[in-house]
Coordinates of C-alpha atoms in Angstrom, one line a residue:
Chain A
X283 CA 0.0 0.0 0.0
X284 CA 2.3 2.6 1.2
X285 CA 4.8 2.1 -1.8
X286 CA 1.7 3.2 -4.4
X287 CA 0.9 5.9 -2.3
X288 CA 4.3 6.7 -2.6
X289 CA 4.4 6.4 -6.6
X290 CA 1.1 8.2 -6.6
X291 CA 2.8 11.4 -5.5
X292 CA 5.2 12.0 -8.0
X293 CA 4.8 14.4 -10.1
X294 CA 6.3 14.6 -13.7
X295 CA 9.1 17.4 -13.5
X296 CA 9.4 19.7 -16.6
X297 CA 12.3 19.0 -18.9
X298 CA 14.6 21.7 -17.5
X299 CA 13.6 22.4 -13.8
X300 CA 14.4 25.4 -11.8
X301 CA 13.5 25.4 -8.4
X302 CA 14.7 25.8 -5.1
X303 CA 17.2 22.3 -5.5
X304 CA 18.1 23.7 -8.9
X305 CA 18.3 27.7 -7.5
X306 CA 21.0 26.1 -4.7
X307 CA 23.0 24.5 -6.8
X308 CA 24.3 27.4 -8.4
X309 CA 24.4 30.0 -5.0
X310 CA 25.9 27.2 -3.2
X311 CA 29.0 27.4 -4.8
X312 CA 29.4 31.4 -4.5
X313 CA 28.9 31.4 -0.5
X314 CA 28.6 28.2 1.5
X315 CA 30.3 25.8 -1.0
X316 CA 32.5 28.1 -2.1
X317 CA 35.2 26.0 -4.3
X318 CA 38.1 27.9 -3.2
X319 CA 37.8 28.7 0.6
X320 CA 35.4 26.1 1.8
X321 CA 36.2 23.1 -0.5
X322 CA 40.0 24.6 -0.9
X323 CA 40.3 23.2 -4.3
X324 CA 42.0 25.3 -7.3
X325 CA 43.8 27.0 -5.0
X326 CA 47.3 26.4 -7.1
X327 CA 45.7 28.8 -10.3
X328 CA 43.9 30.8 -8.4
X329 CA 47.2 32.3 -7.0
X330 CA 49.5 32.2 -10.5
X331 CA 46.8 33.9 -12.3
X332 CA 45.1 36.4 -9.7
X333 CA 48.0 39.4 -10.7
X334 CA 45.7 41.2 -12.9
X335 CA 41.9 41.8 -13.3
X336 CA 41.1 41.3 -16.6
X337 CA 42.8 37.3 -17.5
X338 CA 41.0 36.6 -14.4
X339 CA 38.1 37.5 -15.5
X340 CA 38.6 35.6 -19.3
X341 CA 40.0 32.8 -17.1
X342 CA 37.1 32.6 -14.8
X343 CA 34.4 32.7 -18.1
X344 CA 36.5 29.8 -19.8
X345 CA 36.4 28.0 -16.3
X346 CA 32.7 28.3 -16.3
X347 CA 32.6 27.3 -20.1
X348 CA 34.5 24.1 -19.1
X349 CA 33.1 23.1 -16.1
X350 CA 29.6 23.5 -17.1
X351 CA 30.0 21.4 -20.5
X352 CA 32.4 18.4 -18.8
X353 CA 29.7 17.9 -16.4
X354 CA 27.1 17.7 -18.6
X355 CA 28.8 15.4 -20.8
X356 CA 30.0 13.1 -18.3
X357 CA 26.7 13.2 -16.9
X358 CA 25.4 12.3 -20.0
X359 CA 27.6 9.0 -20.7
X360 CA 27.5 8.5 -17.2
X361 CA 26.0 5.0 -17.4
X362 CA 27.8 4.5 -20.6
X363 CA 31.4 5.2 -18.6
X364 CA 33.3 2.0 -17.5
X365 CA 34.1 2.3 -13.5
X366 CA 37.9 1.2 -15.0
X367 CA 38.8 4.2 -16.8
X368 CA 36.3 7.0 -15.8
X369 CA 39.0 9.6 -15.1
X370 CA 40.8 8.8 -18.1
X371 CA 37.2 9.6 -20.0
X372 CA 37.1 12.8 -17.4
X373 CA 40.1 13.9 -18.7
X374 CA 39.6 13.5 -22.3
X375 CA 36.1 15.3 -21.6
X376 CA 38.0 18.3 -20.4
X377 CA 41.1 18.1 -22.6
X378 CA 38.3 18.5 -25.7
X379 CA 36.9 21.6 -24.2
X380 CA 39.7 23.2 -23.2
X381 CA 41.1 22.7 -26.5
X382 CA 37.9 24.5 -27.7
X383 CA 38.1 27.2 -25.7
X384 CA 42.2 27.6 -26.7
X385 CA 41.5 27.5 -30.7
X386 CA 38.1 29.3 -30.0
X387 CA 40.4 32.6 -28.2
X388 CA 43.3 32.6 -30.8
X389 CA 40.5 32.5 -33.7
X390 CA 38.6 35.1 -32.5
X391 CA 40.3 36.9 -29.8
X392 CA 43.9 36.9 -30.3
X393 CA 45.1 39.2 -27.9
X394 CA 43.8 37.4 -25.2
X395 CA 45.0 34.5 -26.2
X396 CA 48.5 35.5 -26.5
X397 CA 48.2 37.3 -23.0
X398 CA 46.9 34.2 -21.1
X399 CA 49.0 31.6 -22.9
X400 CA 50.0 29.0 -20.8
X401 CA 47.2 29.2 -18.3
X402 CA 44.5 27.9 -20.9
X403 CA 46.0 24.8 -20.8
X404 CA 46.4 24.3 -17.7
X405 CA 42.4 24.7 -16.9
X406 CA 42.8 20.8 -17.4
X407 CA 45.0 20.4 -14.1
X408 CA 42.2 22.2 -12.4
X409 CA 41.2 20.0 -9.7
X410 CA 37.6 22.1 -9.3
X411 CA 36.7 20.7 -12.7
X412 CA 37.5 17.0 -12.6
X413 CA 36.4 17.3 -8.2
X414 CA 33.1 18.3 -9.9
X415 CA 33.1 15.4 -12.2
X416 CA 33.6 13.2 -9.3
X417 CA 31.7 14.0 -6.9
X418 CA 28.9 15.4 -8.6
X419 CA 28.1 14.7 -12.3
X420 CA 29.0 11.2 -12.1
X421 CA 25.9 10.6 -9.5
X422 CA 23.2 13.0 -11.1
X423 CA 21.5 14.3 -14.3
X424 CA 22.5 16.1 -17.0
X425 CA 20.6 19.2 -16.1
X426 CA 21.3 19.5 -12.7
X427 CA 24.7 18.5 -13.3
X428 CA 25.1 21.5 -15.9
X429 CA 24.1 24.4 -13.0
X430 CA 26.2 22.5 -10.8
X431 CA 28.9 23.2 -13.3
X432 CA 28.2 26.7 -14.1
X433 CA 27.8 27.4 -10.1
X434 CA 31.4 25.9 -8.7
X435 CA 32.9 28.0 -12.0
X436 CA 31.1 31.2 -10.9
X437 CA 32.2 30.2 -7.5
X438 CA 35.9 30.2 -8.2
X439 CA 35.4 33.0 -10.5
X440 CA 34.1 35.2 -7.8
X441 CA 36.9 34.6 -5.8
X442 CA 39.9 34.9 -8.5
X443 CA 38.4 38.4 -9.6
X444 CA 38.2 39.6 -5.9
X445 CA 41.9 38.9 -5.2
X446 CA 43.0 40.2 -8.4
X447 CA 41.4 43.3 -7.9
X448 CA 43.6 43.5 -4.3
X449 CA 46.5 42.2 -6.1
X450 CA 46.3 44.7 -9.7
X451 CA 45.3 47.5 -7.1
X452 CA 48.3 47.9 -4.4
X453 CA 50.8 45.4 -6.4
X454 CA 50.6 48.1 -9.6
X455 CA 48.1 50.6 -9.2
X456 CA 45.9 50.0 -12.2
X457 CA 43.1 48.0 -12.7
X458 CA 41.7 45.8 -15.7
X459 CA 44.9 46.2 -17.8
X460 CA 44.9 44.7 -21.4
X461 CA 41.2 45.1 -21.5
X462 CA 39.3 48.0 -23.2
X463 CA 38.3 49.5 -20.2
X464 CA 42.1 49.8 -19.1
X465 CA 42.5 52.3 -15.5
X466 CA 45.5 53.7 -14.1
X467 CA 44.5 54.6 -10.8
X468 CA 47.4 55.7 -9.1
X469 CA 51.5 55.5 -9.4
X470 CA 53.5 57.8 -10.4
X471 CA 52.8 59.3 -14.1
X472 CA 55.3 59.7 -16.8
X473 CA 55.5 60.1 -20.2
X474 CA 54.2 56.5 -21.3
X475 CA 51.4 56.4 -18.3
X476 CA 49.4 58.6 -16.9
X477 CA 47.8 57.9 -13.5
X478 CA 44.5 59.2 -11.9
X479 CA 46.3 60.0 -8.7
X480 CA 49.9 61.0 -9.8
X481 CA 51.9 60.4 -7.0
X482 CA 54.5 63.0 -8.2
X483 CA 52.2 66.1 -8.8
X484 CA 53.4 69.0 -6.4
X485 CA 49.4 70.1 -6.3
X486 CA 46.1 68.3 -6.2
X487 CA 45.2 65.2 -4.6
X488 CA 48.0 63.4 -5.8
X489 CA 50.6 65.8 -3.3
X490 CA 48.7 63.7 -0.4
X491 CA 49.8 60.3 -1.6
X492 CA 53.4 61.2 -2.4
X493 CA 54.2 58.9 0.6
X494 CA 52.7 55.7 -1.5
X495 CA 54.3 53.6 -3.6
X496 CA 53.3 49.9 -4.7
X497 CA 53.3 46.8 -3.3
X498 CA 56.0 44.9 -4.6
X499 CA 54.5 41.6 -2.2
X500 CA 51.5 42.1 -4.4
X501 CA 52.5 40.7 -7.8
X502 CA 53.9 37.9 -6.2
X503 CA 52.1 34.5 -5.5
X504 CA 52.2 34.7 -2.1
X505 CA 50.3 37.8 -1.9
X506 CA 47.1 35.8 -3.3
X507 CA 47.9 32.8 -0.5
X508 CA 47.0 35.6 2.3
X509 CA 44.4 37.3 0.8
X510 CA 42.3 33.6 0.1
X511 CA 43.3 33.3 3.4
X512 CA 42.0 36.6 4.5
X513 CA 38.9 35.5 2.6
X514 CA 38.1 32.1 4.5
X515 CA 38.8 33.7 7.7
X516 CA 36.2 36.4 7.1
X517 CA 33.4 34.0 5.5
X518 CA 33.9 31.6 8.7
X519 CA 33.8 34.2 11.3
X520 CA 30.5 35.4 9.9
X521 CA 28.5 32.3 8.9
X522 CA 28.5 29.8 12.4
X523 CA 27.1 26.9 9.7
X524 CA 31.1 26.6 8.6
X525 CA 32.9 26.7 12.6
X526 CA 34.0 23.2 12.9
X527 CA 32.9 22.2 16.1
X528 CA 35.0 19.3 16.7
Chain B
X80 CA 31.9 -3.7 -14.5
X81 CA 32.5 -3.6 -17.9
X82 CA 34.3 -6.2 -20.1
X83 CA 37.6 -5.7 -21.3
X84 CA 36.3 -5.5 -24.6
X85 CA 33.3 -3.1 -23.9
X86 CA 36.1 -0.8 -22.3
X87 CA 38.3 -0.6 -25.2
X88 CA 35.0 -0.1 -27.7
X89 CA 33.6 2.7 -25.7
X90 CA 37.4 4.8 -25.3
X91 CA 37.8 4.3 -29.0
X92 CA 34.7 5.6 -29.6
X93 CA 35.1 8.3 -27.6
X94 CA 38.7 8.9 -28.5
X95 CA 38.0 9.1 -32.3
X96 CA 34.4 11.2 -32.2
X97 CA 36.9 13.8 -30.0
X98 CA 39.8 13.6 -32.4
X99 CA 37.7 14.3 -35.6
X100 CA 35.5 16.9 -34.0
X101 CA 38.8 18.5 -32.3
X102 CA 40.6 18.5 -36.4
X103 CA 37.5 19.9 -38.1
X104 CA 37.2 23.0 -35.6
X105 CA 41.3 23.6 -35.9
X106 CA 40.8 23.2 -39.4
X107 CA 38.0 25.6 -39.6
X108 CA 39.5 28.4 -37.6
X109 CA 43.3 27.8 -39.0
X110 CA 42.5 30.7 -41.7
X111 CA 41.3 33.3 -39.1
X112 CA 44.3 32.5 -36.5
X113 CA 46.8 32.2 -39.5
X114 CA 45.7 35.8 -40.7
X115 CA 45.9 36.6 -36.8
X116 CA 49.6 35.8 -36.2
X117 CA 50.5 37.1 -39.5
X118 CA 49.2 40.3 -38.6
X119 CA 50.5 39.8 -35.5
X120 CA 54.1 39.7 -36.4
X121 CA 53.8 42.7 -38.4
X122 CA 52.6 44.6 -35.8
X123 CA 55.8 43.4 -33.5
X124 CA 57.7 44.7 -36.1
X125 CA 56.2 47.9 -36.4
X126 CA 55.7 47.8 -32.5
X127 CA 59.6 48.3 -31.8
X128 CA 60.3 51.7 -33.7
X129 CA 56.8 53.0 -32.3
X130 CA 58.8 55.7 -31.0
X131 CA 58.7 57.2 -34.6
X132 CA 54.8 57.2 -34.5
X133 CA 52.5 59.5 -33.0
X134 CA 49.6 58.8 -30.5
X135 CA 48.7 55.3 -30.0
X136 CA 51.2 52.3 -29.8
X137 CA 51.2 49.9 -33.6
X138 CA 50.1 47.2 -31.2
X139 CA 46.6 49.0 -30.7
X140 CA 46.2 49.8 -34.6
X141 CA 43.4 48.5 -36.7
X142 CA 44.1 45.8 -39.1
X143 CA 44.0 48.1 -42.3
X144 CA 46.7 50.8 -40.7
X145 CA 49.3 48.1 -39.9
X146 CA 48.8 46.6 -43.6
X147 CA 49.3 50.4 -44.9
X148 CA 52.3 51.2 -42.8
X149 CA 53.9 48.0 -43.1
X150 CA 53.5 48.8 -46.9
X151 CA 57.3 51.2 -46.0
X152 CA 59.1 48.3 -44.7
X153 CA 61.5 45.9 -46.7
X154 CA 62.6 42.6 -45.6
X155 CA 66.1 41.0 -45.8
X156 CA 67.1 38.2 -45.2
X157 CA 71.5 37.8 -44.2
X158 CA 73.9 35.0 -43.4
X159 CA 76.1 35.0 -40.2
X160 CA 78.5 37.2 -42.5
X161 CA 76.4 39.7 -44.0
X162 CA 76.2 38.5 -47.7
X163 CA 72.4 38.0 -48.8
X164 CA 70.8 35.2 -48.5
X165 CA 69.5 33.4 -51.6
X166 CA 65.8 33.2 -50.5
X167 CA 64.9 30.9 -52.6
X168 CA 67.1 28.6 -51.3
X169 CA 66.4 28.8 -48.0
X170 CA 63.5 27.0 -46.4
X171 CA 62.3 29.9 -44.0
X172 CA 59.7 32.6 -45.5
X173 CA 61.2 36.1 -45.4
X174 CA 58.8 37.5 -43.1
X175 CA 60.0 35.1 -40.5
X176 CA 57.2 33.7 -38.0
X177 CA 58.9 34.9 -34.9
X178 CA 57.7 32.4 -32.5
X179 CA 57.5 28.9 -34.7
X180 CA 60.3 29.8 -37.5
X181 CA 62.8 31.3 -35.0
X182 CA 62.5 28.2 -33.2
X183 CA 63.9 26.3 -35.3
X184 CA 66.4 28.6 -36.6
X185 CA 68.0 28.6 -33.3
X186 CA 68.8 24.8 -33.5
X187 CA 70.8 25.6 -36.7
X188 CA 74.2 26.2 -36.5
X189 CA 75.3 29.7 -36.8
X190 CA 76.6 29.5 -40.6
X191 CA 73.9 28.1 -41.8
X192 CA 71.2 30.8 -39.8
X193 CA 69.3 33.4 -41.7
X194 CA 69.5 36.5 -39.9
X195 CA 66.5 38.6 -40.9
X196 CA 66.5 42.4 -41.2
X197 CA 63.9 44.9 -41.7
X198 CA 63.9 48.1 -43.0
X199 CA 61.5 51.1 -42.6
X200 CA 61.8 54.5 -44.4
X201 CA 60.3 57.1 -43.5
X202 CA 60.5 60.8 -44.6
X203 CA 64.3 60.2 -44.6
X204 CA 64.5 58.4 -41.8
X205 CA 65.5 54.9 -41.4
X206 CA 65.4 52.3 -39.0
X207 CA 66.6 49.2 -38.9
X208 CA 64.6 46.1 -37.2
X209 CA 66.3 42.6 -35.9
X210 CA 65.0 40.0 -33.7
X211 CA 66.2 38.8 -30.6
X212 CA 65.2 35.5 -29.3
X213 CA 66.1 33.4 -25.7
X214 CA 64.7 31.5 -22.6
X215 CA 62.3 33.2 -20.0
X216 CA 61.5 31.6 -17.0
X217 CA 59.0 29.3 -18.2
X218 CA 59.2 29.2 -22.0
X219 CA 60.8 31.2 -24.8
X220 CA 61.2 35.1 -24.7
X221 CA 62.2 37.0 -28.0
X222 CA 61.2 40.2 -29.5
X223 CA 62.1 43.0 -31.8
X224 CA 64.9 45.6 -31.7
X225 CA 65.1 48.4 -33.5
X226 CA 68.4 50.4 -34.3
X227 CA 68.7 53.6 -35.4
X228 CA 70.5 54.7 -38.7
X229 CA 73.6 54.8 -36.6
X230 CA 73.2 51.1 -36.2
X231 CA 74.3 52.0 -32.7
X232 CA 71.2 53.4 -31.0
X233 CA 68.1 51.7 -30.1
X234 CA 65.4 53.1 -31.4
X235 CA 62.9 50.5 -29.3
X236 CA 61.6 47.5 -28.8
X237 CA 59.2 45.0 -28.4
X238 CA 59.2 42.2 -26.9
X239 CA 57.0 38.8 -26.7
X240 CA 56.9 35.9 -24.5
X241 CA 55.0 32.3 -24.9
X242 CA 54.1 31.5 -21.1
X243 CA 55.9 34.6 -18.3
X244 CA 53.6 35.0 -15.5
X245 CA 51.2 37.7 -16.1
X246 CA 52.2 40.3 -13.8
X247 CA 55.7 39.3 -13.5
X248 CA 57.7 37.9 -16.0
X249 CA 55.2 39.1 -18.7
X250 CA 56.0 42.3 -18.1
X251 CA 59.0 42.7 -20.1
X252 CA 56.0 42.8 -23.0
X253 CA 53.1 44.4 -21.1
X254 CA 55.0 47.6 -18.8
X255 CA 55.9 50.5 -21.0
X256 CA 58.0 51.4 -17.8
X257 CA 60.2 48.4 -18.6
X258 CA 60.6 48.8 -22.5
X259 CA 60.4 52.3 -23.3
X260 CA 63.4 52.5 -21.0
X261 CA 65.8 50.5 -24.2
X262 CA 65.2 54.2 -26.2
X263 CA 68.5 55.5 -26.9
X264 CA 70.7 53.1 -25.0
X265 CA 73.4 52.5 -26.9
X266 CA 75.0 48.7 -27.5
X267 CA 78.8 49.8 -27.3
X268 CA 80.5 51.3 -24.6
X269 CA 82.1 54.9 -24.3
X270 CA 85.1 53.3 -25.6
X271 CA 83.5 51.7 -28.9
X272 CA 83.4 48.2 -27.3
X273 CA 80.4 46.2 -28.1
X274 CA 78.9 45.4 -24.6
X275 CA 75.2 44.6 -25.5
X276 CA 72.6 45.6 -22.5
X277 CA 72.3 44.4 -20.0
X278 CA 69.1 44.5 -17.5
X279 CA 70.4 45.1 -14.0
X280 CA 68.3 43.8 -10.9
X281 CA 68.2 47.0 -8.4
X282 CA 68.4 49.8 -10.7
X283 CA 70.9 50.6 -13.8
X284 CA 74.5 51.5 -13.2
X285 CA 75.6 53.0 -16.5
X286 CA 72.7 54.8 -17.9
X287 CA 74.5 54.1 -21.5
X288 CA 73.8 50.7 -21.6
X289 CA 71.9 49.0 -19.0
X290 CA 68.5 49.2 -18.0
X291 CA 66.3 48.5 -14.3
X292 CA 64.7 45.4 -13.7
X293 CA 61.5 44.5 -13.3
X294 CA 60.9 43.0 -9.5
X295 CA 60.0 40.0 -9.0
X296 CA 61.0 39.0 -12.5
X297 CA 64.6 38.4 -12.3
X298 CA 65.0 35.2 -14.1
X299 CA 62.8 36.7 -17.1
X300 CA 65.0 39.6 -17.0
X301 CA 68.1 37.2 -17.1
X302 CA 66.6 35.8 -20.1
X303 CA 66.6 39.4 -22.1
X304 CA 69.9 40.2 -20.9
X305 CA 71.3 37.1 -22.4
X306 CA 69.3 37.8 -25.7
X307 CA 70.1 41.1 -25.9
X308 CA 74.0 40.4 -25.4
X309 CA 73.9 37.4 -27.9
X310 CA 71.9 37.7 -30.2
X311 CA 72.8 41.1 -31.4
X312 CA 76.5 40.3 -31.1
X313 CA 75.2 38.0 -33.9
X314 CA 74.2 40.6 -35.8
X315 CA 77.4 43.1 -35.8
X316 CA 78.7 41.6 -39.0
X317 CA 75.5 42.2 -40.8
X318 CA 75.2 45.7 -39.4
X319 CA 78.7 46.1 -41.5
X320 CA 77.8 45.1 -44.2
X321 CA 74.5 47.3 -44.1
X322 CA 76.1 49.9 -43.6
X323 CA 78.6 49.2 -46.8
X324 CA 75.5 48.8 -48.9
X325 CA 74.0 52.8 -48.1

């Protein structure tokens, strides 16, 4: 009796659902779940790349790209995948895309390619994309899979751009270089840059900063290793879900 | 579990649906990223005497200004001695792909290198364009010198890199505070020795001929040094000979 009841209930779910289950999956991933301070995974790009805004940001959409398509398409073949070689098949998955996304930039966006060069490629060593795959896509369908994708790449995203914008700030005093919308915030001008703040103008509001210079600790990788850090400590403090209480 | 057989059927499959879809879209956008880097390489040229142009930098031209200005520059093509080389004979296209072709010129021994030089005239003046070419810290480093008619002075440069760390290393292509600073050093000493220049970590010593470097980039900077010394030392029996042929 109770196991018709049971089958009674269910209620045929549209094609592509979005509810609350569906909504979580892809805000998880930004605050709770967060890939790079709560799961700590991706951490080893996340401080190579972080120097400036702007590959960050191109880094983070390719991420998303990536992520997003290897977990549907393992999802997919998941029943299809034999248990012998399934990272193998994970990594060919990702391999292809990445590819994709490599001939896709140097096609249509040269620039960007040339200025991101290595790091492209090594999206495949990205242990949130493959962790994903894993734990995730392997165990669940295609569509859910998908958002579960495009939320742990917005998720690290979130977090490369935020220390980036620490890092391109006080390590060199502009912001979003080799994109369109290139600022020079402040540093001292000359005749190839000029700042907003000119921290050698005798007048104006740049006179007040003549004490500042850049933080040379900044474009270094280590600079990104505290501010993550920085991060996790503040998003633990404030939400009492994450305090270990072991 | 799967069979043996089932395994190997399903990575073939896999392996082959990847490997033609991956060849058709290379071979689908190989036109637009051939026209790309060709473009690209003209602009590097261009990019090292921008000194001579006004306003923006070549590298930020549209397509149609670099094909018009490139339109004043000759290409030559030199053995280790200065004669000219038959160009027909040799395998390499004149306008020498500086990151593939160079490559593999490098692995030739010296006699048998071409040594390409570029010429651009412009309302009398003339500058002359060679190409540098060495080891970064994570992958090759070259770039494009330009002399002035004196053969002597730098006029600029510009250089390029396949994988420095953005931020770091990569600024040897992306700082105009580290390349605008090669403008009228000079690549012999007082005395008429031929020194080269040399990038010196903690701030230049002889204004003639060495530049600052860039911090946290001191293996990358290395890497320039050693081109710059080398690789134009290469190039002093070709400047003679350039200089016979006015």
């Amino acid at each position: 009796m109770a196991e018709t009841t049971v089958q009674d209930v269910v209620v045929k779910e549209p094609t592509l659902p979005f509810g609350k289950k569906e909504k979580k999956l892809l805000t998880d991933p930004l605050t709770d779940n967060n890939p790079i301070t709560i799961q700590v995974l991706g951490i080893c790009s996340a401080l190579a790349v972080t120097t400036q805004v702007f590959p960050s940001l191109v880094i983070s959409v390719a991420v998303v790209f990536v992520c997003a398509f290897s977990s549907l398409f393992t999802s997919l073949l998941r029943n299809n995948i034999p248990k012998q070689v399934r990272m193998i098949v994970q990594l060919v998955i990702i391999a292809t895309l990445v590819t994709v996304v490599e001939l896709v930039l140097k096609a249509f966006s040269f620039e960007v390619y040339k200025q991101l060069s290595v790091f492209i490629g090594l999206i495949i060593t990205n242990c949130i994309v493959m962790g994903r795959l894993e734990a995730f896509a392997l165990a669940n369908k295609p569509w859910r899979s998908f958002l579960d994708g495009i939320g742990n790449g917005l998720g690290y995203g979130l977090i490369l751009i935020a220390v980036a914008f620490f890092r391109e700030l006080f390590g060199k005093g502009t912001l979003f270089t080799g994109s369109p919308a290139e600022l020079n915030i402040i540093g001292k001008s000359n005749e190839a840059t000029s700042f907003m703040i000119n921290t050698a103008a005798e007048s104006g509001i740049g006179s007040w900063f003549s004490w500042y210079s850049n933080n040379n600790l900044m474009v270094l990788p280590a600079a990104a290793m505290f501010l993550i850090g920085i991060f996790i400590w503040i998003q633990r403090s404030r939400n009492p879900k994450l305090v270990d209480i072991s | 579990m799967h069979s043996t057989s089932q395994v190997l059927t399903f990575v073939l499959i896999l392996t082959t649906v990847v490997a033609v879809g991956l060849t058709g879209l290379r071979e689908a956008t190989k036109p637009l990223a051939d026209a790309n880097e060709a473009l690209f390489n003209k602009k590097g040229v261009l990019n090292a005497i921008q000194t001579h142009f006004a306003g923006d930098l070549p590298k930020d031209w549209d397509d149609a200004k670099v094909e018009e200005t490139y339109k004043q520059v000759k290409s030559y093509i030199f053995d280790y001695q200065g004669n000219i080389m038959d160009t027909t004979q040799t395998k390499y296209r004149v306008a020498i792909d500086l990151e593939k072709d160079r490559d593999k010129i490098n692995k030739l021994d010296i006699t048998e290198r071409p040594f390409p030089v570029w010429v651009y005239e412009d309302g009398g003046k003339k500058f002359y364009v060679v190409t540098v070419y060495g080891k970064g810290l994570w992958d090759k480093i070259w770039g494009t010198v330009a002399f002035q008619e004196d053969m002597e002075t730098l006029a600029g440069v510009s250089f390029d890199h396949k994988g420095e760390t953005p931020g770091l290393g990569a600024e040897i292509k992306d700082s105009p505070g580290f390349y605008s600073q090669f403008k009228n050093k000079k690549i012999n000493s007082e005395t008429g020795e031929y020194v080269g220049i040399t990038v010196r970590k903690g701030g230049a010593k002889n204004t003639r001929y060495e530049v600052d470097g860039i911090s946290g980039a001191t293996i990358t900077a290395d890497g320039v040094t050693e081109m710059m010394q080398e690789d134009i030392e290469n190039y002093q029996p070709i400047f003679a000979a350039l200089k016979k042929m006015k």
